[in-house]
Amino acid sequence: MLLSSLVAQASPLSEQQISQLQNVVSQLNPIQQAWVSGYLAAGAQLAGQRVISPAAVTASASLTILFGSQTGNARHLAGALAVKAKAKGINAKVLDMADYKTSQLKHEQYLIIVTSTYGEGEPPESAQGFYNFLFSKKVPQLAGLKYAVLGLGDTSYEFFCKTAQDFDQRLAELGATSVQSRADLDVDYQTQADSWSQEVITLLEPELTADATPSAQVIAWPGKDAASAASQYSKQNPFAAEVYAVQKITGRNSTKDVRHIELSLVGSGLSYQPGDALGLYFFNDAELVRELLLLTAISPDTPVNLGSVSLTVQQALTEQLELTQSYPAFVEKYASASNNLALSALASDKAALRAYINERQILDIVREHPALISAQQLVNSLRKQQPRLYSIASSQAEVADEVHLTVGVVRYNAFGNTHLGGASGFLAERLAEGDKVKIFIEQNNNFRLPENDDTAIIMIGPGTGIAPFRAFLQEREARAASGKNWLFFGNPHFTQDFLYQLELQNYLKSGLLTKLDLAFSRDQAEKIYVQDKLYQNSREIWQWLEQGAHLYICGDANRMAKDVQQTLLTIIQQYGSKTAEQAEQYLEQLRVAKRYQKDIY
């Protein structure tokens, strides 16, 4: 090991101290290593003057890096940016936008924003408050601010990187000066993100290191990462987890196929909290790969290159590349490789292209336009597979070295063929007990139980949105929390789709669940959804909120979450005697106080 050789050279440490140092360093992620490095350096420079503890270090950073993250990617990139900055001697701190005090903005001199976009061009949940402030009348002029914006998105969506574009435009309107052109990056972003980060740090280095002194150094603790602090496994180095169970939990006649999945964490050192997500890598369907190679007349054992890695095209298509979710870049690159004029014309019409790919997986496009192209051309047309994230459906206080998921299988018929989702199809159809699957833990600090166990909670989670609330209930039971628990759950049919029915009924019987309201939409002539059940309980919902309850929503972002929020606003207006604007402000105050949290997708 490099550390061993460096320490061994004229080391002032004893063998025992060297061993202890190596043991500590092996448990730290890169951001934590950078913090420790800066902390020790500052301590050495100030030795003899005073003893330094993390709490005693001055916190007047020169560079602030804010992230708005829905799936964790922006958070990881912001942390990597801080590591690069500190390596250049730049004082830097990283903050989640949800934790940033907006009153500090007028004092900032250098700011980097890293943000994703979700839904219809909306900011991530954690960035909503900062976004609202920036576009409010309260925001100050920012003529003294120098900034840069890095956007993450998906070109499959109409409003690609819109949040980053909004931030960039608004900061410029407020008089701030951009030091680096905004980068709008697609899902396969890592190489471009590294290049952009290096460029912006290089640009800022002369200004941010010119007046740097040891006494002014800021050492910003990056925050506890429960998954990585005690484990070597991460998104870049996933753990091969053994499959304990894959069980269908919807009825034979259900229109939905939902699986309860149990995975082992034994030997991983991974830990998680209720509210966190599990990242999962998957293999593509062998039959899908076979047909794709037949349509392009490519031999499975043809060698190809993915970056610096050489492997067969069959391996690349099975293990490394995205073959289910369609995206504009594939149509453009495949059209060019195959000299297909029809696809080239389609690629030039963004609206038509989005409509086309929304209905089709990659194989559908190639079926319609088979072509003789080389293996490398095919591989170059495809983007790297991105892991899928699932809300964790268990508490380690209950299941110890296991992690549970609640997965809805994507399955539909189109163009004469049955289609499966990449990850959900892999989990449901191609995994068996004893198999291994590569996983990592993704923190979600913006979806957490109240610290005070006496606090009441209201949980709204129809369909697979029940997942984190199963974890919440397990955790509350293990902690003997005295706070009241109210769950709203919905699905099409009571007899076919009541997920975790026995568990929930037992929780109700034991008293852990104070109230359980169910909305089975197709069991009567008039469709009933969770928002209808909310409205039926309007008075009591308002009373719980006024008494300090925390409210959580998990599930579909496009319809359910918006309908539930509108119902909540109606309840607040009616029972709080508020105007529409005052109701919006009330809900915003709940969000700022972390009493209104959403895990939506």
XYZ file of C-alpha atoms in Angstrom:
601
model
C 0.000 0.000 0.000
C 1.133 3.555 -0.768
C 0.270 4.647 2.765
C 2.392 1.868 4.275
C 5.452 2.827 2.241
C 5.073 6.539 2.934
C 4.622 6.075 6.666
C 7.483 3.603 6.891
C 9.975 6.088 5.438
C 11.645 7.780 8.446
C 8.379 7.587 10.346
C 8.184 9.268 13.768
C 5.320 6.900 14.622
C 5.551 3.580 16.429
C 4.444 0.397 14.670
C 1.293 0.391 16.806
C 0.505 4.000 15.830
C 1.073 3.203 12.149
C -1.334 0.272 12.414
C -3.946 2.418 14.157
C -3.570 5.193 11.549
C -4.001 2.750 8.661
C -7.070 1.262 10.309
C -8.723 4.680 10.689
C -7.881 5.856 7.146
C -9.255 2.652 5.585
C -12.697 3.474 7.025
C -12.879 7.008 5.606
C -14.369 8.133 2.320
C -12.414 10.641 0.127
C -14.180 13.700 1.550
C -13.492 12.586 5.121
C -9.835 11.887 4.257
C -9.540 15.428 2.881
C -11.045 16.843 6.068
C -8.678 14.869 8.285
C -5.733 15.959 6.127
C -6.674 19.633 6.464
C -7.412 19.262 10.170
C -4.011 17.728 10.906
C -2.220 20.299 8.724
C -3.903 23.164 10.553
C -3.065 21.549 13.865
C 0.601 21.231 12.942
C 0.817 24.873 11.823
C -0.776 26.148 15.009
C 1.038 23.752 17.338
C 2.267 25.482 20.479
C -0.411 28.164 20.234
C -3.498 26.121 21.171
C -5.062 22.696 20.873
C -7.439 22.486 17.912
C -10.713 20.596 17.965
C -13.215 20.532 15.088
C -15.544 22.779 17.059
C -12.798 25.347 17.607
C -11.851 25.801 13.942
C -12.928 29.122 12.431
C -15.693 28.656 9.868
C -15.299 31.584 7.460
C -15.062 29.746 4.143
C -13.925 31.460 0.952
C -15.680 29.035 -1.405
C -19.165 27.683 -0.782
C -20.396 24.674 -2.744
C -24.165 24.124 -2.598
C -25.882 21.024 -3.942
C -29.476 20.178 -4.728
C -29.786 16.432 -5.116
C -32.702 14.098 -5.776
C -30.799 10.825 -6.166
C -27.410 11.617 -4.629
C -25.432 12.365 -7.804
C -25.207 16.124 -7.204
C -24.193 15.493 -3.592
C -21.337 13.221 -4.656
C -20.110 15.672 -7.307
C -20.189 18.552 -4.809
C -18.084 16.505 -2.406
C -15.594 15.644 -5.152
C -15.375 19.344 -6.044
C -14.494 20.174 -2.443
C -11.739 17.566 -2.455
C -10.268 19.124 -5.623
C -10.498 22.614 -4.098
C -8.780 21.623 -0.861
C -6.034 19.852 -2.804
C -5.257 23.268 -4.335
C -5.217 24.975 -0.948
C -8.664 26.536 -1.355
C -10.836 26.926 1.730
C -14.123 25.230 0.832
C -17.284 23.940 2.462
C -20.082 21.790 1.060
C -23.726 22.265 2.052
C -27.032 20.742 1.101
C -29.285 23.577 -0.086
C -31.851 22.334 2.426
C -29.433 23.212 5.245
C -28.141 26.506 3.840
C -29.094 29.704 5.662
C -30.267 32.027 2.906
C -29.354 35.069 5.013
C -25.724 34.121 4.351
C -26.042 34.547 0.575
C -25.384 38.310 0.608
C -22.022 37.640 2.306
C -20.800 35.028 -0.201
C -17.975 35.950 -2.552
C -17.477 32.644 -4.374
C -20.252 30.131 -4.959
C -20.557 26.906 -6.934
C -23.986 25.322 -7.398
C -24.369 21.659 -8.348
C -27.977 20.682 -8.977
C -30.175 18.122 -10.642
C -33.648 18.653 -12.106
C -36.657 16.388 -11.779
C -40.251 16.213 -12.912
C -41.351 19.009 -15.201
C -38.241 21.132 -14.770
C -38.647 21.408 -11.003
C -35.825 21.741 -8.467
C -34.991 18.728 -6.289
C -36.937 18.563 -3.050
C -33.880 19.619 -1.029
C -33.330 22.680 -3.247
C -36.902 23.968 -3.189
C -36.430 26.447 -0.336
C -33.235 27.975 -1.759
C -34.858 28.135 -5.197
C -37.927 29.907 -3.789
C -35.742 32.404 -1.922
C -33.670 33.186 -4.995
C -36.823 34.064 -6.945
C -38.483 35.958 -4.083
C -38.594 39.670 -3.335
C -36.374 39.096 -0.298
C -33.290 38.129 -2.285
C -30.533 40.780 -2.207
C -28.501 42.079 -5.131
C -25.366 39.958 -5.552
C -22.959 42.239 -7.425
C -20.001 41.029 -5.357
C -20.594 37.329 -6.010
C -18.623 35.164 -8.438
C -20.321 31.878 -9.256
C -20.505 28.779 -11.427
C -23.354 26.288 -12.009
C -23.141 22.594 -12.832
C -26.386 20.930 -13.931
C -27.317 17.249 -13.987
C -30.256 15.926 -15.960
C -31.563 13.468 -18.512
C -31.984 14.428 -22.166
C -34.972 12.061 -22.352
C -36.986 14.741 -20.546
C -38.296 17.943 -22.044
C -36.976 20.240 -19.309
C -33.389 19.001 -19.383
C -31.298 20.692 -16.638
C -33.877 23.467 -16.253
C -33.147 24.021 -12.547
C -29.464 24.667 -13.290
C -30.463 27.029 -16.096
C -32.838 28.866 -13.750
C -30.145 29.267 -11.092
C -27.630 30.510 -13.644
C -30.014 33.042 -15.163
C -31.286 34.304 -11.804
C -27.813 34.817 -10.308
C -26.825 36.804 -13.405
C -30.000 38.919 -13.077
C -29.027 39.693 -9.476
C -25.681 41.073 -10.626
C -23.449 38.086 -9.887
C -20.581 37.267 -12.265
C -20.206 33.827 -13.823
C -16.599 32.621 -13.765
C -17.270 29.464 -15.785
C -19.905 28.629 -18.389
C -22.668 26.431 -17.048
C -22.429 22.745 -17.950
C -25.658 20.790 -18.553
C -24.764 17.113 -18.247
C -26.683 13.976 -19.234
C -26.886 10.831 -17.087
C -23.464 9.577 -18.211
C -21.851 12.655 -16.712
C -18.699 11.633 -14.850
C -15.989 12.448 -17.429
C -17.468 15.837 -18.311
C -18.117 16.651 -14.657
C -14.493 15.914 -13.747
C -13.257 18.145 -16.573
C -15.616 21.019 -15.679
C -14.713 20.769 -11.986
C -11.006 20.885 -12.716
C -11.450 23.914 -14.954
C -13.467 25.918 -12.434
C -11.052 25.132 -9.599
C -8.125 26.180 -11.800
C -9.888 29.474 -12.552
C -10.625 30.164 -8.890
C -7.291 29.024 -7.485
C -5.327 32.296 -7.992
C -7.965 34.385 -6.225
C -8.817 31.963 -3.433
C -5.274 31.057 -2.467
C -3.643 34.510 -2.773
C -4.589 35.621 0.737
C -4.973 32.223 2.341
C -3.323 31.969 5.760
C -3.259 29.091 8.240
C -5.351 31.023 10.743
C -8.069 31.613 8.162
C -8.245 28.019 7.024
C -11.662 26.454 7.109
C -11.943 22.762 7.755
C -15.503 21.766 6.938
C -16.684 18.421 8.238
C -18.622 16.865 5.358
C -21.257 15.265 7.507
C -21.873 11.725 8.622
C -22.345 9.179 5.857
C -23.693 6.109 7.593
C -23.074 3.904 4.585
C -19.490 4.801 3.772
C -17.987 5.788 7.125
C -17.738 2.153 8.214
C -17.634 0.437 4.827
C -15.385 0.275 1.808
C -18.407 -0.159 -0.472
C -19.999 2.682 -2.431
C -21.579 3.590 -5.756
C -18.144 3.299 -7.379
C -17.362 0.077 -5.508
C -20.684 -1.742 -4.964
C -21.162 -4.714 -2.657
C -22.206 -8.100 -4.069
C -25.212 -8.869 -1.855
C -26.696 -12.339 -1.633
C -30.396 -12.665 -2.414
C -32.365 -14.061 0.511
C -35.870 -13.793 -0.970
C -37.842 -12.568 -3.973
C -41.538 -12.843 -3.139
C -44.561 -11.613 -5.087
C -46.868 -9.746 -2.691
C -49.746 -8.902 -5.029
C -52.517 -11.377 -5.834
C -52.760 -13.664 -8.841
C -55.391 -11.479 -10.477
C -53.785 -8.141 -9.683
C -53.024 -5.716 -12.468
C -49.750 -5.003 -10.626
C -46.734 -7.196 -9.973
C -45.009 -6.083 -6.765
C -42.085 -8.008 -5.255
C -40.754 -8.003 -1.718
C -36.997 -8.512 -1.934
C -34.580 -9.333 0.878
C -30.809 -8.963 0.457
C -27.927 -9.800 2.794
C -25.469 -7.151 3.995
C -23.339 -9.653 5.929
C -19.660 -8.787 5.559
C -20.296 -5.423 3.894
C -20.075 -3.042 6.841
C -22.937 -1.138 5.193
C -25.510 0.568 7.365
C -28.549 2.694 6.593
C -31.284 4.726 8.212
C -35.027 4.672 7.561
C -35.582 6.993 4.605
C -32.404 5.994 2.754
C -32.386 4.380 -0.692
C -30.631 1.328 -2.085
C -28.726 1.722 -5.346
C -28.701 -1.378 -7.530
C -26.853 -2.452 -10.673
C -28.417 -5.069 -12.945
C -27.702 -7.317 -15.923
C -29.723 -6.875 -19.104
C -31.895 -9.714 -20.367
C -29.815 -12.242 -22.360
C -32.636 -12.621 -24.914
C -32.761 -8.870 -25.449
C -28.989 -8.812 -26.032
C -29.203 -11.764 -28.421
C -31.898 -10.112 -30.559
C -30.052 -6.792 -30.669
C -26.921 -8.528 -31.983
C -28.952 -10.449 -34.570
C -30.603 -7.261 -35.863
C -27.204 -5.646 -36.352
C -25.479 -8.849 -37.570
C -22.784 -8.567 -34.895
C -21.008 -11.624 -33.480
C -21.329 -11.862 -29.669
C -17.599 -12.375 -29.134
C -16.525 -9.285 -31.120
C -14.133 -7.199 -28.987
C -15.062 -3.586 -28.182
C -13.683 -0.819 -26.008
C -15.524 1.001 -23.245
C -13.144 3.784 -22.311
C -9.913 2.033 -21.439
C -11.577 -1.353 -20.866
C -11.630 -4.040 -23.575
C -14.350 -6.717 -23.501
C -16.701 -8.579 -25.823
C -19.731 -6.787 -27.201
C -21.978 -9.349 -25.484
C -20.406 -8.543 -22.100
C -20.712 -4.801 -22.740
C -24.390 -5.067 -23.688
C -25.215 -7.383 -20.789
C -23.332 -5.732 -17.947
C -22.426 -2.143 -18.817
C -24.833 -0.409 -21.203
C -28.413 0.905 -21.081
C -30.749 -1.171 -23.267
C -34.216 -0.367 -21.943
C -34.588 3.380 -21.339
C -34.481 5.269 -24.643
C -32.900 8.714 -24.976
C -32.281 11.257 -27.765
C -28.522 10.685 -28.046
C -29.047 7.037 -29.014
C -31.336 7.957 -31.916
C -28.866 10.596 -33.109
C -25.802 8.334 -32.882
C -27.522 5.244 -34.271
C -28.939 7.278 -37.173
C -25.441 8.541 -37.972
C -23.826 5.092 -37.705
C -26.475 3.477 -39.913
C -26.908 6.426 -42.331
C -30.646 6.307 -41.623
C -32.217 9.456 -43.069
C -35.603 8.899 -41.399
C -34.062 8.701 -37.927
C -31.808 11.679 -38.677
C -34.853 13.746 -39.614
C -36.640 12.610 -36.453
C -33.618 13.538 -34.320
C -33.781 17.118 -35.609
C -37.344 17.576 -34.276
C -37.032 17.596 -30.475
C -40.745 17.381 -29.714
C -41.326 14.525 -32.154
C -38.205 12.744 -30.906
C -39.363 12.874 -27.270
C -42.762 11.467 -28.222
C -41.052 8.694 -30.215
C -38.668 7.563 -27.468
C -41.306 7.807 -24.717
C -43.107 4.861 -26.322
C -40.068 2.772 -27.206
C -37.185 0.929 -25.626
C -33.827 0.684 -27.419
C -34.715 -2.649 -29.006
C -37.967 -1.241 -30.444
C -35.962 1.401 -32.314
C -33.517 -1.143 -33.717
C -36.360 -3.504 -34.652
C -37.906 -0.733 -36.719
C -34.549 0.267 -38.218
C -32.199 -2.751 -38.338
C -28.795 -1.922 -39.776
C -25.393 -3.441 -40.489
C -23.125 -1.466 -38.188
C -19.934 -2.408 -36.382
C -19.873 -3.612 -32.790
C -17.965 -0.510 -31.740
C -20.487 1.761 -33.487
C -23.308 0.055 -31.598
C -21.500 0.395 -28.276
C -20.656 4.044 -28.998
C -24.355 4.737 -29.649
C -25.364 3.499 -26.205
C -24.834 5.179 -22.855
C -23.494 3.602 -19.696
C -26.064 1.928 -17.496
C -27.058 3.963 -14.447
C -27.945 2.213 -11.187
C -31.579 2.297 -10.108
C -32.549 3.621 -6.674
C -35.244 2.053 -4.484
C -36.575 3.363 -1.168
C -35.478 0.963 1.557
C -38.397 -0.921 3.122
C -36.745 -2.039 6.374
C -35.059 -0.794 9.539
C -31.788 -2.345 10.655
C -33.133 -2.206 14.193
C -35.527 -4.918 12.990
C -33.658 -6.840 10.273
C -29.978 -6.355 11.289
C -27.638 -7.281 8.375
C -30.391 -7.271 5.758
C -32.021 -4.724 3.506
C -35.547 -5.055 2.117
C -37.105 -3.531 -0.999
C -40.638 -3.168 -2.371
C -40.337 -3.238 -6.161
C -43.094 -2.672 -8.698
C -42.255 -4.616 -11.858
C -42.474 -2.554 -15.049
C -44.181 -4.827 -17.572
C -46.258 -3.778 -20.594
C -47.114 -4.795 -24.143
C -46.201 -2.555 -27.077
C -45.507 -3.047 -30.779
C -46.427 -6.709 -30.528
C -43.947 -7.535 -27.763
C -43.818 -7.743 -23.974
C -41.510 -5.177 -22.402
C -39.864 -5.296 -18.977
C -38.070 -2.614 -16.999
C -34.315 -3.121 -16.870
C -33.844 -3.367 -13.096
C -37.338 -4.492 -12.068
C -37.334 -7.217 -14.743
C -33.914 -8.371 -13.546
C -35.075 -8.528 -9.934
C -38.391 -10.224 -10.649
C -37.547 -12.600 -13.500
C -33.828 -13.330 -13.435
C -32.803 -13.380 -9.773
C -33.109 -16.427 -7.517
C -32.308 -17.125 -3.889
C -28.541 -17.362 -3.459
C -27.709 -15.134 -6.453
C -25.639 -11.974 -6.016
C -26.558 -8.408 -6.937
C -24.317 -5.321 -6.776
C -25.650 -2.658 -4.407
C -24.772 0.494 -2.451
C -26.515 2.732 0.073
C -27.646 6.227 -0.956
C -28.344 8.591 1.940
C -31.488 10.684 2.003
C -31.103 13.145 4.853
C -34.187 14.999 3.665
C -36.528 12.117 4.505
C -36.003 11.358 8.173
C -38.086 10.462 11.202
C -38.383 13.183 13.871
C -35.536 13.172 16.373
C -38.079 13.376 19.179
C -39.825 9.996 19.489
C -42.828 11.701 21.096
C -43.626 13.493 17.821
C -46.628 12.296 15.815
C -46.191 11.413 12.132
C -48.575 11.249 9.169
C -47.425 8.971 6.315
C -48.974 9.014 2.847
C -47.688 6.178 0.660
C -49.921 4.506 -1.925
C -48.601 1.563 -3.958
C -44.868 0.944 -3.565
C -44.728 4.285 -1.742
C -45.415 2.158 1.346
C -41.731 1.080 1.352
C -40.076 3.739 3.557
C -43.063 3.776 5.898
C -42.606 0.058 6.593
C -39.061 1.064 7.626
C -40.418 3.972 9.706
C -42.824 1.710 11.590
C -40.171 -0.926 12.270
C -37.867 1.783 13.605
C -40.553 3.418 15.762
C -41.426 0.032 17.262
C -37.769 -0.796 17.989
C -37.292 2.587 19.663
C -40.539 2.248 21.623
C -41.464 5.680 20.262
C -44.531 7.107 21.962
C -45.487 9.433 19.102
C -48.701 8.671 17.232
C -48.450 7.089 13.750
C -51.069 7.591 11.015
C -50.724 5.823 7.663
C -52.633 6.448 4.425
C -52.250 3.615 1.903
C -53.958 3.020 -1.417
C -53.984 0.616 -4.378
C -56.572 -0.727 -6.834
C -58.084 -3.694 -4.925
C -58.221 -4.788 -1.287
C -58.045 -8.519 -2.062
C -55.215 -8.276 -4.604
C -53.110 -5.226 -3.735
C -53.024 -4.732 0.033
C -49.228 -4.721 0.423
C -47.936 -5.940 3.802
C -51.528 -6.439 4.946
C -50.823 -8.695 7.935
C -47.965 -6.526 9.173
C -50.051 -3.350 9.030
C -53.061 -4.975 10.673
C -50.836 -6.310 13.465
C -49.347 -2.835 13.954
C -52.883 -1.468 14.204
C -53.817 -4.173 16.703
C -50.721 -3.579 18.847
C -51.306 0.175 18.878
C -48.115 1.117 17.018
C -50.344 2.348 14.190
C -52.728 4.856 15.715
C -54.760 5.155 12.516
C -54.748 3.316 9.171
C -56.777 4.817 6.314
C -57.104 2.741 3.141
C -58.099 3.824 -0.359
C -58.745 0.922 -2.744
C -59.681 2.865 -5.820
C -61.386 0.142 -7.898
C -63.441 -1.587 -5.209
C -66.469 0.653 -5.751
C -68.100 2.523 -8.600
C -66.513 5.831 -7.603
C -62.711 5.826 -7.546
C -61.252 6.693 -4.148
C -57.629 7.762 -3.728
C -55.443 8.672 -0.737
C -56.124 12.377 -1.262
C -59.855 11.649 -0.896
C -59.189 9.885 2.405
C -57.107 12.867 3.505
C -59.958 15.241 2.770
C -62.436 13.023 4.625
C -60.194 13.434 7.691
C -59.566 17.148 7.172
C -60.342 18.350 10.683
C -58.143 15.728 12.364
C -55.310 16.251 9.879
C -55.324 19.956 10.731
C -55.365 19.189 14.474
C -52.367 16.844 14.147
C -50.413 19.458 12.174
C -51.220 22.174 14.679
C -50.049 19.856 17.461
C -46.651 19.446 15.766
C -47.016 16.326 13.620
C -44.524 15.652 10.808
C -46.000 14.783 7.403
C -44.431 12.517 4.764
C -45.325 11.637 1.172
C -43.767 8.838 -0.875
C -44.649 7.675 -4.391
C -45.588 9.049 -7.797
C -44.456 12.636 -8.325
C -46.470 13.486 -11.419
C -50.003 12.912 -10.131
C -50.344 11.548 -6.607
C -47.932 13.922 -4.850
C -49.416 16.961 -6.580
C -52.993 15.884 -5.788
C -52.081 15.236 -2.151
C -50.395 18.625 -1.836
C -53.405 20.392 -3.301
C -55.651 18.573 -0.830
C -53.394 19.612 2.031
C -53.591 23.239 0.895
C -57.378 22.992 0.810
C -57.430 21.569 4.359
C -55.121 24.329 5.614
C -57.302 27.020 4.025
C -60.557 25.628 5.388
C -59.552 24.687 8.918
C -56.816 27.260 9.397
C -58.977 30.084 8.042
C -56.236 31.072 5.615
C -56.088 32.466 2.109
C -54.562 30.419 -0.693
C -51.328 32.378 -0.353
C -51.249 31.933 3.435
C -51.836 28.192 3.026
C -48.843 28.003 0.676
C -46.769 29.870 3.258
C -47.928 27.518 6.027
C -46.889 24.455 4.036
C -43.573 26.110 3.159
C -42.931 26.756 6.853
C -43.550 23.069 7.541
C -41.075 22.162 4.802
C -38.392 24.524 6.159
C -38.886 23.039 9.635
C -38.502 19.561 8.050
C -42.023 18.695 9.103
C -43.150 18.204 5.493
C -40.894 15.800 3.584
C -41.314 14.049 0.251
C -39.660 11.055 -1.382
C -41.244 11.153 -4.810
C -40.259 9.826 -8.208
